[in-house]
mmCIF file of C-alpha atoms and ligand atoms in Angstrom:
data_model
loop_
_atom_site.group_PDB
_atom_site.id
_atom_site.type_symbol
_atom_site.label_atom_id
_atom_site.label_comp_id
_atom_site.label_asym_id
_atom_site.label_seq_id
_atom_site.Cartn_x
_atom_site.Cartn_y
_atom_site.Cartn_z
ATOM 1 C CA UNK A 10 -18.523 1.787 32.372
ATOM 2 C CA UNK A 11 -19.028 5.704 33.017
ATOM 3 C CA UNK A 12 -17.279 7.600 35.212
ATOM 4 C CA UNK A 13 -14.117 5.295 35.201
ATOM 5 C CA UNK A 14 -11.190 7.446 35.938
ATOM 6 C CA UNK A 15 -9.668 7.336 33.191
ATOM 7 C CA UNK A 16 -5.652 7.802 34.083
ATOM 8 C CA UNK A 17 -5.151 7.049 30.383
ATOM 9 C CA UNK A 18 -2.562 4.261 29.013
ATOM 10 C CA UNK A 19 0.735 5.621 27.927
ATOM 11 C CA UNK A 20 1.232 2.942 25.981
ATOM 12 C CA UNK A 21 0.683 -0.758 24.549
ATOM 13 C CA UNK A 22 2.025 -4.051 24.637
ATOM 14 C CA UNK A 23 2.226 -5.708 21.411
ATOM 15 C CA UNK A 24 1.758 -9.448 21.386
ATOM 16 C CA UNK A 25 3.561 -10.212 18.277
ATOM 17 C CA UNK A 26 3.125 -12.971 15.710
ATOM 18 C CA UNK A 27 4.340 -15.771 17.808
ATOM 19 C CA UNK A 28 6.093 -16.955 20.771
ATOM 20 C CA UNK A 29 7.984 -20.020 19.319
ATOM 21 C CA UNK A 30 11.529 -19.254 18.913
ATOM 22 C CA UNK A 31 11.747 -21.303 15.544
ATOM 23 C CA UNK A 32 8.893 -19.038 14.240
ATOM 24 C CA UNK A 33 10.507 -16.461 14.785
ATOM 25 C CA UNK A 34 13.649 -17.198 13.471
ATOM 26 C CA UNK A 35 11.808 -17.868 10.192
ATOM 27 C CA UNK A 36 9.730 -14.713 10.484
ATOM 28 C CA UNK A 37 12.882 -12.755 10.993
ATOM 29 C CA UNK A 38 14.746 -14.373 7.705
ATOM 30 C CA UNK A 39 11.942 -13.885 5.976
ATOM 31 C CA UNK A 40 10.343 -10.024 7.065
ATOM 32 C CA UNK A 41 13.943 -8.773 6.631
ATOM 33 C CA UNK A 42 14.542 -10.278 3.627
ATOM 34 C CA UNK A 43 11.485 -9.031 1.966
ATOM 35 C CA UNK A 44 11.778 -5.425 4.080
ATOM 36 C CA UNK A 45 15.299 -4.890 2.554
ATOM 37 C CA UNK A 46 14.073 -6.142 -1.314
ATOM 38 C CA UNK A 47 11.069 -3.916 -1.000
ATOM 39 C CA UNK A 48 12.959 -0.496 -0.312
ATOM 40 C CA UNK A 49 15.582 -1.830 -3.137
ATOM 41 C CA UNK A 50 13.109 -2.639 -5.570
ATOM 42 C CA UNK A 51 11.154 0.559 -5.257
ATOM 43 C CA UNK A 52 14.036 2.778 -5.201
ATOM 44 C CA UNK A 53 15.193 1.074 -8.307
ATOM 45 C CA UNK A 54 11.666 2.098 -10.129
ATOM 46 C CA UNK A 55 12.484 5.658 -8.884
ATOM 47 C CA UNK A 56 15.991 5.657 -10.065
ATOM 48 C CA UNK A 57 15.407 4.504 -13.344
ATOM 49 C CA UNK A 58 11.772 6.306 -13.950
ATOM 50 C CA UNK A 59 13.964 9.507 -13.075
ATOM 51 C CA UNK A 60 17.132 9.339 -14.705
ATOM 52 C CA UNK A 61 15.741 7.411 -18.284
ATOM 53 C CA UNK A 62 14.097 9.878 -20.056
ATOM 54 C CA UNK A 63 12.470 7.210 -22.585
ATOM 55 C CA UNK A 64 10.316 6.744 -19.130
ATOM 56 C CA UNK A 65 9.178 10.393 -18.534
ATOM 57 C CA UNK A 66 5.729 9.445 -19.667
ATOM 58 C CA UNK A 67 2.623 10.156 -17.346
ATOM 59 C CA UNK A 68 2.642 6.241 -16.962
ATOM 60 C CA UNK A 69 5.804 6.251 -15.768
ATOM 61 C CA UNK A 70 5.434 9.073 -13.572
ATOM 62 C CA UNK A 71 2.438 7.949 -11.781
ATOM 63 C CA UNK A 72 4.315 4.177 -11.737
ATOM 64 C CA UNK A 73 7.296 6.009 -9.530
ATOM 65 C CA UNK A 74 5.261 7.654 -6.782
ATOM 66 C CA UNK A 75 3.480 4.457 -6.512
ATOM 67 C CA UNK A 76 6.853 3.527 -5.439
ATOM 68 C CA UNK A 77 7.698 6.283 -3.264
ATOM 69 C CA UNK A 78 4.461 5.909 -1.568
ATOM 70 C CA UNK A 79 5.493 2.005 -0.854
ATOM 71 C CA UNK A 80 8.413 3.240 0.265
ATOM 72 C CA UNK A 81 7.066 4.809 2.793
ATOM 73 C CA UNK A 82 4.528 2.389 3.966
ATOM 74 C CA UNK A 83 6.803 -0.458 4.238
ATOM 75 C CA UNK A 84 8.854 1.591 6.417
ATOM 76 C CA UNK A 85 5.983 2.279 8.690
ATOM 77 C CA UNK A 86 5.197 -1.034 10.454
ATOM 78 C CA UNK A 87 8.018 -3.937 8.964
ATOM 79 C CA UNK A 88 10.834 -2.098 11.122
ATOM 80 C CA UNK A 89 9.573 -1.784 14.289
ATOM 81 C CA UNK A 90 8.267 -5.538 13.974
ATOM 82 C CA UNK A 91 11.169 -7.020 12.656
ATOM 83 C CA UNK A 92 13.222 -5.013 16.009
ATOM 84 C CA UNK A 93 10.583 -6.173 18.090
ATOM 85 C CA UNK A 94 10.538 -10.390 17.209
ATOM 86 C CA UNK A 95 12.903 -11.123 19.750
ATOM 87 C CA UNK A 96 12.248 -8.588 22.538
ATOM 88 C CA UNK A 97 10.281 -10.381 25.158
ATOM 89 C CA UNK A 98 8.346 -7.071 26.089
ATOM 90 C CA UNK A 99 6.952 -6.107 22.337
ATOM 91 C CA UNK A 100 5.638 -2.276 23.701
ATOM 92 C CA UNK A 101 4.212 0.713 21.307
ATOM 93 C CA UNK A 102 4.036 4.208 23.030
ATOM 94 C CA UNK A 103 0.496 5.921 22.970
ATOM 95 C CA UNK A 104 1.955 8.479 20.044
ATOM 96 C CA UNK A 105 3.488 6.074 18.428
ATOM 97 C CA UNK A 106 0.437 3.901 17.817
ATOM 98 C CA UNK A 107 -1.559 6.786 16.621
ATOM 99 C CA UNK A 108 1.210 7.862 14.296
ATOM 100 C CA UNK A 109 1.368 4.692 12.619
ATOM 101 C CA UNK A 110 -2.165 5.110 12.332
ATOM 102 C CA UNK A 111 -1.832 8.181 11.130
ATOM 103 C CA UNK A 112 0.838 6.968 8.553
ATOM 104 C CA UNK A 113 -0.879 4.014 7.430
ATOM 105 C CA UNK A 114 -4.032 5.370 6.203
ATOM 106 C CA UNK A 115 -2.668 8.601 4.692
ATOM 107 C CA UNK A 116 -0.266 6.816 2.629
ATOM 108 C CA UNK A 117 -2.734 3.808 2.228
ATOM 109 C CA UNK A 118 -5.345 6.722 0.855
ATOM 110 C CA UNK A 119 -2.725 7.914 -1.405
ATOM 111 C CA UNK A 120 -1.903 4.753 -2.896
ATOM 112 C CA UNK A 121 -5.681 3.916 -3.630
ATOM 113 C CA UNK A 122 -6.274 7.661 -5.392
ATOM 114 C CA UNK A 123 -2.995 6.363 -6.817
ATOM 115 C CA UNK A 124 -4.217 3.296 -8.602
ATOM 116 C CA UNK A 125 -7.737 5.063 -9.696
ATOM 117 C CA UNK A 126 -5.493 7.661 -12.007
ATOM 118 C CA UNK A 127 -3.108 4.705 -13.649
ATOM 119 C CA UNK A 128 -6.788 3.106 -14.613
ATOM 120 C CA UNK A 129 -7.749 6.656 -15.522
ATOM 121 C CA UNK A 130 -4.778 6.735 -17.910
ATOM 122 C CA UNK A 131 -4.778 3.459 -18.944
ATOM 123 C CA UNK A 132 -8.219 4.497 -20.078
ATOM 124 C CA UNK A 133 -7.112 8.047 -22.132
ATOM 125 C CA UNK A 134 -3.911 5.808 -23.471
ATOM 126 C CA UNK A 135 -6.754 2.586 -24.748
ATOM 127 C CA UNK A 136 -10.004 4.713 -25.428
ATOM 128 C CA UNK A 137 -8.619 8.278 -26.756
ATOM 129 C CA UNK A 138 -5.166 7.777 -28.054
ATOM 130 C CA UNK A 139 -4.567 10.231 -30.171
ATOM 131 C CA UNK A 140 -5.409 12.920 -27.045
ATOM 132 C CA UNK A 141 -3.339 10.992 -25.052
ATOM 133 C CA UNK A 142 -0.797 13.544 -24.611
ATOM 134 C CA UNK A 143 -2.884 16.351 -24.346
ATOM 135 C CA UNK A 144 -5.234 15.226 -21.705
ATOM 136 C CA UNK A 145 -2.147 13.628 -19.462
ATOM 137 C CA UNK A 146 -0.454 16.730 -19.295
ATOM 138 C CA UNK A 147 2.093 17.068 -16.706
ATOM 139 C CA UNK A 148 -0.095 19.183 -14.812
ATOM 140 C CA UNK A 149 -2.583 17.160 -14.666
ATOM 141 C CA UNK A 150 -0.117 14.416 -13.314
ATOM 142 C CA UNK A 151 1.237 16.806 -10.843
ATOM 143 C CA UNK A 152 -3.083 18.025 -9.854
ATOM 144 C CA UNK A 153 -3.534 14.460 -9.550
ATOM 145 C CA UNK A 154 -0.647 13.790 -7.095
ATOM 146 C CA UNK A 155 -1.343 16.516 -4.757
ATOM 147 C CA UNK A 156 -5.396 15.319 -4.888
ATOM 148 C CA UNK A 157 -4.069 11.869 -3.793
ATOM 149 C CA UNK A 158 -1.948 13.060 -1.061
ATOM 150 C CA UNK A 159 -4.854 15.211 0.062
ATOM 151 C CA UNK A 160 -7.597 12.794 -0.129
ATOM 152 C CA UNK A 161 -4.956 10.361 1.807
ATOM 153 C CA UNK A 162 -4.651 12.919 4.558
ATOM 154 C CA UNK A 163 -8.379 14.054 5.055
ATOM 155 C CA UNK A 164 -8.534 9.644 5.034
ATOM 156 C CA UNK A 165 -6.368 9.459 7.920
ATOM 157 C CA UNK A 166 -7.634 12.636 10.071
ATOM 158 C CA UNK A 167 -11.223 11.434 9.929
ATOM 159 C CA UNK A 168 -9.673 7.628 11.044
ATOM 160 C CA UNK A 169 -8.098 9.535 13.918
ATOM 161 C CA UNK A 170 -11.222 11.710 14.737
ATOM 162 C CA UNK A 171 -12.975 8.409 15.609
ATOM 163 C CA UNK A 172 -10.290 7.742 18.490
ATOM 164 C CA UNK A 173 -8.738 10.671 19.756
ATOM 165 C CA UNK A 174 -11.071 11.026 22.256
ATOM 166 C CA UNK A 175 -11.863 7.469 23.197
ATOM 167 C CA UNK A 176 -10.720 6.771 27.107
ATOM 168 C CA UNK A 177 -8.011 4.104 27.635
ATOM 169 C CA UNK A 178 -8.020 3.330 31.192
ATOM 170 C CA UNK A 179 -7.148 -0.499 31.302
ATOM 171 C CA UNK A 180 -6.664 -3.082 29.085
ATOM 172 C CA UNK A 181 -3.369 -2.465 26.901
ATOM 173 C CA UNK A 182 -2.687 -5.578 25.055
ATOM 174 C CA UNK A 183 -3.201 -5.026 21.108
ATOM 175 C CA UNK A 184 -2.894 -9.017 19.644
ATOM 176 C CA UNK A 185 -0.360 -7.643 16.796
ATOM 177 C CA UNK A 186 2.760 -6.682 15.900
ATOM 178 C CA UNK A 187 1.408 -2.776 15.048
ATOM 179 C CA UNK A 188 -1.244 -0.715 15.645
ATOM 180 C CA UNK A 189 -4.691 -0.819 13.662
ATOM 181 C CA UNK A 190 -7.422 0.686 14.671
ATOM 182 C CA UNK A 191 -10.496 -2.166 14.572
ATOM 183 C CA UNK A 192 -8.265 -3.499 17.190
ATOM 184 C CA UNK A 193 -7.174 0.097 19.526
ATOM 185 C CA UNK A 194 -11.101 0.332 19.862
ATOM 186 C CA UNK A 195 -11.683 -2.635 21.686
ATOM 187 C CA UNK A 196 -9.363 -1.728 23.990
ATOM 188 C CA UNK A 197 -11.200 1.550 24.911
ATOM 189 C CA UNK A 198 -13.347 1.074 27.615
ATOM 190 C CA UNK A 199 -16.858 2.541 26.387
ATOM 191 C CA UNK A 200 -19.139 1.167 24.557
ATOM 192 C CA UNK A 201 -17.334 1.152 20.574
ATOM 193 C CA UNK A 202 -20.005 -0.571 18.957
ATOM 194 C CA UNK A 203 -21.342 1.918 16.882
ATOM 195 C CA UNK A 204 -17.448 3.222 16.366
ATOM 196 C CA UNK A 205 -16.265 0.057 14.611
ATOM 197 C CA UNK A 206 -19.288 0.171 12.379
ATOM 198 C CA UNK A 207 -18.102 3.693 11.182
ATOM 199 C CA UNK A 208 -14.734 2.711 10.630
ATOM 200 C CA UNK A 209 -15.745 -0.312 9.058
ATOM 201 C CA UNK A 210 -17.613 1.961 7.118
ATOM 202 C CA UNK A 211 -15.295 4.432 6.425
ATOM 203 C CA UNK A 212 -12.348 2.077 5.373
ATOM 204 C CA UNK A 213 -14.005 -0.871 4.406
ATOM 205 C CA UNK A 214 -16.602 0.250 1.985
ATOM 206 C CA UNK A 215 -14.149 2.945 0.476
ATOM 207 C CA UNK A 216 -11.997 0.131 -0.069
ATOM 208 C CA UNK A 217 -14.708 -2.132 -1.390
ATOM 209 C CA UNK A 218 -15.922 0.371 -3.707
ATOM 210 C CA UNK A 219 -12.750 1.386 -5.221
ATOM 211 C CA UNK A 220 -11.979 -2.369 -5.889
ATOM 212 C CA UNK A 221 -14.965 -2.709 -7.952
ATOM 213 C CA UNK A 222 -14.536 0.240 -9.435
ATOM 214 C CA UNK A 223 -10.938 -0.539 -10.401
ATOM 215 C CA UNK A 224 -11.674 -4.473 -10.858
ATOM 216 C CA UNK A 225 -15.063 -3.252 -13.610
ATOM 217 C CA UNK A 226 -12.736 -0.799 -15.317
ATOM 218 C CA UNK A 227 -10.064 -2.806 -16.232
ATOM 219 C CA UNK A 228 -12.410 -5.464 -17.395
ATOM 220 C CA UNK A 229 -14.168 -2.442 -19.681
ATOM 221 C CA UNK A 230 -10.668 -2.057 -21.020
ATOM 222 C CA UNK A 231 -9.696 -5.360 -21.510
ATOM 223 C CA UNK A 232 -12.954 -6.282 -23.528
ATOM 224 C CA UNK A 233 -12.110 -2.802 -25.488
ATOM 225 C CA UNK A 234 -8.909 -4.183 -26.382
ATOM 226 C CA UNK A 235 -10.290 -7.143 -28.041
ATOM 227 C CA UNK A 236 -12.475 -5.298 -29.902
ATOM 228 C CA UNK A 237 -9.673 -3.323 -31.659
ATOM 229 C CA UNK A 238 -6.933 -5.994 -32.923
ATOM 230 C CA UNK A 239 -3.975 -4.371 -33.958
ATOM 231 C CA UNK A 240 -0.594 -4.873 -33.081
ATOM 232 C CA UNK A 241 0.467 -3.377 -29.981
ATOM 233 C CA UNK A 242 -2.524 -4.768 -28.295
ATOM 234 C CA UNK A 243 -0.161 -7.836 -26.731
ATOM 235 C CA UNK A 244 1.759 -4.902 -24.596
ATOM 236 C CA UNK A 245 -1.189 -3.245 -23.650
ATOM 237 C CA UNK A 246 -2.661 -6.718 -22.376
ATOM 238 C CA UNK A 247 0.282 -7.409 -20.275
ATOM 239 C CA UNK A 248 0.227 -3.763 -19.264
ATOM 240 C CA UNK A 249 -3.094 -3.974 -17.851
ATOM 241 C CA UNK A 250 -2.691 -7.432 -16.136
ATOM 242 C CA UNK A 251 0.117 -6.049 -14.265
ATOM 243 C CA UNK A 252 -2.013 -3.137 -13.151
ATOM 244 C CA UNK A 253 -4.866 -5.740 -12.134
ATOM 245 C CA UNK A 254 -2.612 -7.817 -10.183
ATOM 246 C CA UNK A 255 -1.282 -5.002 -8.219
ATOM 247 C CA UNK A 256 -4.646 -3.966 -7.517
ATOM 248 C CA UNK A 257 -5.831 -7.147 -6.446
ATOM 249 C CA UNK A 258 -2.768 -7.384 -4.243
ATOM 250 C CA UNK A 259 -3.249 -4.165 -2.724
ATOM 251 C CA UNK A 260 -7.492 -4.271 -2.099
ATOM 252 C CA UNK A 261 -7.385 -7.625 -0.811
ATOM 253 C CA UNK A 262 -5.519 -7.714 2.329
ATOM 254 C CA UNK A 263 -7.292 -4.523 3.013
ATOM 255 C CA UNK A 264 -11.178 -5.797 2.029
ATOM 256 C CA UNK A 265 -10.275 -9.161 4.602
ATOM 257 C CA UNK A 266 -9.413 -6.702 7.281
ATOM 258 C CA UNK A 267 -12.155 -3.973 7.130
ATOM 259 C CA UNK A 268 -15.351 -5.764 6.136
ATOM 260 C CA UNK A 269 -14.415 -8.933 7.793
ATOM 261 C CA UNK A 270 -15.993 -9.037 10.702
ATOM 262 C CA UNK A 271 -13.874 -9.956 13.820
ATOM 263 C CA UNK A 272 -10.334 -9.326 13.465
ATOM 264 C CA UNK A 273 -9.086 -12.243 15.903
ATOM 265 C CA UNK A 274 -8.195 -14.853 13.973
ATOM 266 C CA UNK A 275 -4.018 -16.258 13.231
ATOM 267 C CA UNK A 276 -5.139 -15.838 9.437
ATOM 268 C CA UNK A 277 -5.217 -12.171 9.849
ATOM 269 C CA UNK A 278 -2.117 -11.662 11.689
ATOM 270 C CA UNK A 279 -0.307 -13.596 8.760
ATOM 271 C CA UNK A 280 -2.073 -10.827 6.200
ATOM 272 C CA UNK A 281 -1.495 -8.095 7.982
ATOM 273 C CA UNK A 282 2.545 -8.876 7.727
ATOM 274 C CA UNK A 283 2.142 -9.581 3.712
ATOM 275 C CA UNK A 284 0.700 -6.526 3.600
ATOM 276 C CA UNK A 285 3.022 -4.725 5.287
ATOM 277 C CA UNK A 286 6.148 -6.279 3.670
ATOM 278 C CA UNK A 287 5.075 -8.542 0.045
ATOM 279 C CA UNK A 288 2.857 -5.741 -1.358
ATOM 280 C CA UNK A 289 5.371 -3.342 -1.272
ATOM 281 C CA UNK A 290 8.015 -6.222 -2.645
ATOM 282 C CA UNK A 291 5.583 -7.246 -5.272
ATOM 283 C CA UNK A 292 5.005 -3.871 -6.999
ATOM 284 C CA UNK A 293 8.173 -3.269 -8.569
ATOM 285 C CA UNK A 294 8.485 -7.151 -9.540
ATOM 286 C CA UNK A 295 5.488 -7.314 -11.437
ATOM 287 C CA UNK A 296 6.165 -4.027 -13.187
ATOM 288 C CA UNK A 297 9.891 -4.619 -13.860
ATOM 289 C CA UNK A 298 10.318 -7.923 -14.450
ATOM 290 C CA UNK A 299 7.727 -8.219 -17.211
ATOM 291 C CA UNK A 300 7.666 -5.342 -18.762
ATOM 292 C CA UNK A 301 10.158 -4.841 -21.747
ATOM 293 C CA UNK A 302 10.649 -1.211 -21.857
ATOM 294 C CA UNK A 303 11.832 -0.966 -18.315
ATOM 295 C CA UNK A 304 13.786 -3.511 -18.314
ATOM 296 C CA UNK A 305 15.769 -2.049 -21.170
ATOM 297 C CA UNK A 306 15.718 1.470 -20.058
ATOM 298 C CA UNK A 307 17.268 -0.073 -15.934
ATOM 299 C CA UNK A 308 20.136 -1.150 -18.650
ATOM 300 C CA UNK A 309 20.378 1.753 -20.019
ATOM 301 C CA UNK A 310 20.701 3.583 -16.865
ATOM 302 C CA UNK A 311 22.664 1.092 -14.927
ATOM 303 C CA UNK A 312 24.923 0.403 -18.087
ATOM 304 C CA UNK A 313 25.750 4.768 -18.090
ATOM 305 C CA UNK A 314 26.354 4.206 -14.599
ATOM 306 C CA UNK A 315 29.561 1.312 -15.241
ATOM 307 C CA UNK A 316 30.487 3.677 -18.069
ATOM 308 C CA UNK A 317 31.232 6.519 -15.667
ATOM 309 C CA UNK A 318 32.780 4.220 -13.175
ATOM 310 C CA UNK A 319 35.641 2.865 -16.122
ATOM 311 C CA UNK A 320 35.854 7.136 -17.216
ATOM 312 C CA UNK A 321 36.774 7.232 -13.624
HETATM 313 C C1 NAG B 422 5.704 12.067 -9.317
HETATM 314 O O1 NAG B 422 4.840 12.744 -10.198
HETATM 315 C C2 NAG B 422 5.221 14.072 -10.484
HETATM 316 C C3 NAG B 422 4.147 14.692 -11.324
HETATM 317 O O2 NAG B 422 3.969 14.029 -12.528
HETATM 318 C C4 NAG B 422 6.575 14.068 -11.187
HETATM 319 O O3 NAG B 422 6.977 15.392 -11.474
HETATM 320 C C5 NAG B 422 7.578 13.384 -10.283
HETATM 321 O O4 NAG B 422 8.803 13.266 -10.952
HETATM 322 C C6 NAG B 422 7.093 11.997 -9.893
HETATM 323 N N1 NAG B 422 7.995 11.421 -8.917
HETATM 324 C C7 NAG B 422 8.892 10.513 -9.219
HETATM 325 C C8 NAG B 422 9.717 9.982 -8.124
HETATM 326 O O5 NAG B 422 9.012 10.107 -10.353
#
């Protein structure tokens, strides 16, 4: 295919999830739904992480930007689809496309350096308590946010490296409701076979390996834990299933999409949107809803707030 002229493709036509008007009905209900729960659940972490001061532990801390950071990524994607499900012409500009590239992985890199410090302090909290507060010191929580925003961005700049440059000349139809990048390089017209392998490589096996690193971790703790039997060990169980389960949540949809090999399948489609929408949603649930000590401190907070409202 050299020496195409390549007038370049301003930008892409999104088929969508499906073309039955039921479906998307449902998917409509449903995406909102979870869209609108998501950014309420999160910024109810933040609110009550910030204004309880019971919850200004590193723990905590970290546990809040998680939910900034899904903030943010459930407001990259979920909007623009759930506008888009009953547009008959579903497009995505060229900048636009790369930009929720560009979102997606930085935030997505952010989240996983993220998870690797909760494990990190789950660790100091299990395996060196009584340095607990010394070695989670508040700059080390604040070190370890700006290294996962970092790492998140130099993530998502190397992504885009791989497809700045490729030529788009023809073919513009991206079988999704957003842009990912397995599927932009098919649509370039050289040959990307060497491309996808590096991104595969790049996301995938980054991915992969900070699953198993997460997944062999928490297993190290939880056999720790039974080694040691004394009472608060029930909390610290539940703790650390609620950090496994959000792990598994959030490495999973990602693992099926980047070492997986053809990304064509309905299957996919249908995992790309609970990633986009239930991940987020499913973060603050687990963490709120069965864990004591936030649930008490949202009464606090939310009780203080009724107070005011009677002063008034
Ligand atoms: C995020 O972490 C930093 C550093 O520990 C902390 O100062 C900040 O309050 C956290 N953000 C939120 C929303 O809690």
């Amino acid at each position: 295919m050299k020496g195409v002229n390549c007038s370049g493709v301003s930008e892409f036509v999104l088929l969508g999830l499906s073309n039955s008007w039921e479906t998307q009905l449902l998917l409509f209900c449903f995406t909102s739904l979870l869209y609108v729960s998501s950014l309420m659940g999160n910024l109810l972490v933040v609110v009550t992480v910030t204004a309880d001061s019971s919850l200004h532990s590193p723990m905590y801390c970290l546990l809040a930007n998680l939910s900034v950071l899904d903030l943010i990524f459930c407001s990259i994607a979920a909007p623009k689809m759930i506008c888009d499900l009953f547009r008959k012409k579903k497009a995505i500009s060229f900048g636009g496309c790369i930009s929720q590239i560009f979102f997606s992985h930085a935030v997505g890199g952010a989240e996983m350096v993220l998870l690797i410090a909760m494990a990190f302090d789950r660790y100091v909290a299990i395996c060196k308590p009584l340095h607990y507060l010394i070695i989670m010191n508040p700059r080390l929580c604040i070190l370890i946010l700006v290294l996962s925003w970092t790492i998140g961005l130099i993530h998502s700049l190397s992504q885009l490296a791989f497809i700045v440059n490729l030529p788009f000349c023809g073919p513009n139809v991206l079988d999704s409701f957003y842009c990912d990048i397995p599927r932009l390089i098919k649509l370039a017209c050289t040959d990307t076979y060497k491309l996808e392998f590096m991104v595969t490589a790049n996301s995938g096996f980054i991915s992969l390996g900070a699953f198993f690193l997460l997944i062999l971790s928490y297993i190290f703790l939880l056999t720790t834990l039974q080694k040691q039997s004394f009472g608060g060990s029930s909390k610290a169980v539940s703790t650390l299933s609620a950090h496994i389960t959000v792990v598994v949540l959030f490495f999973g949809p990602l693992i099926f999409f980047y070492v997986w090999p053809s990304p064509s399948t309905h299957m996919d489609k249908f995992l790309a949107m609970f990633d986009a929408v239930l991940t987020p949603f499913l973060n603050p649930v687990i963490y709120t809803f069965r864990n004591r000590e936030m649930k008490m401190a949202m009464r606090r907070v939310f009780g203080r707030l009724g107070g005011c409202r009677k002063l008034i």
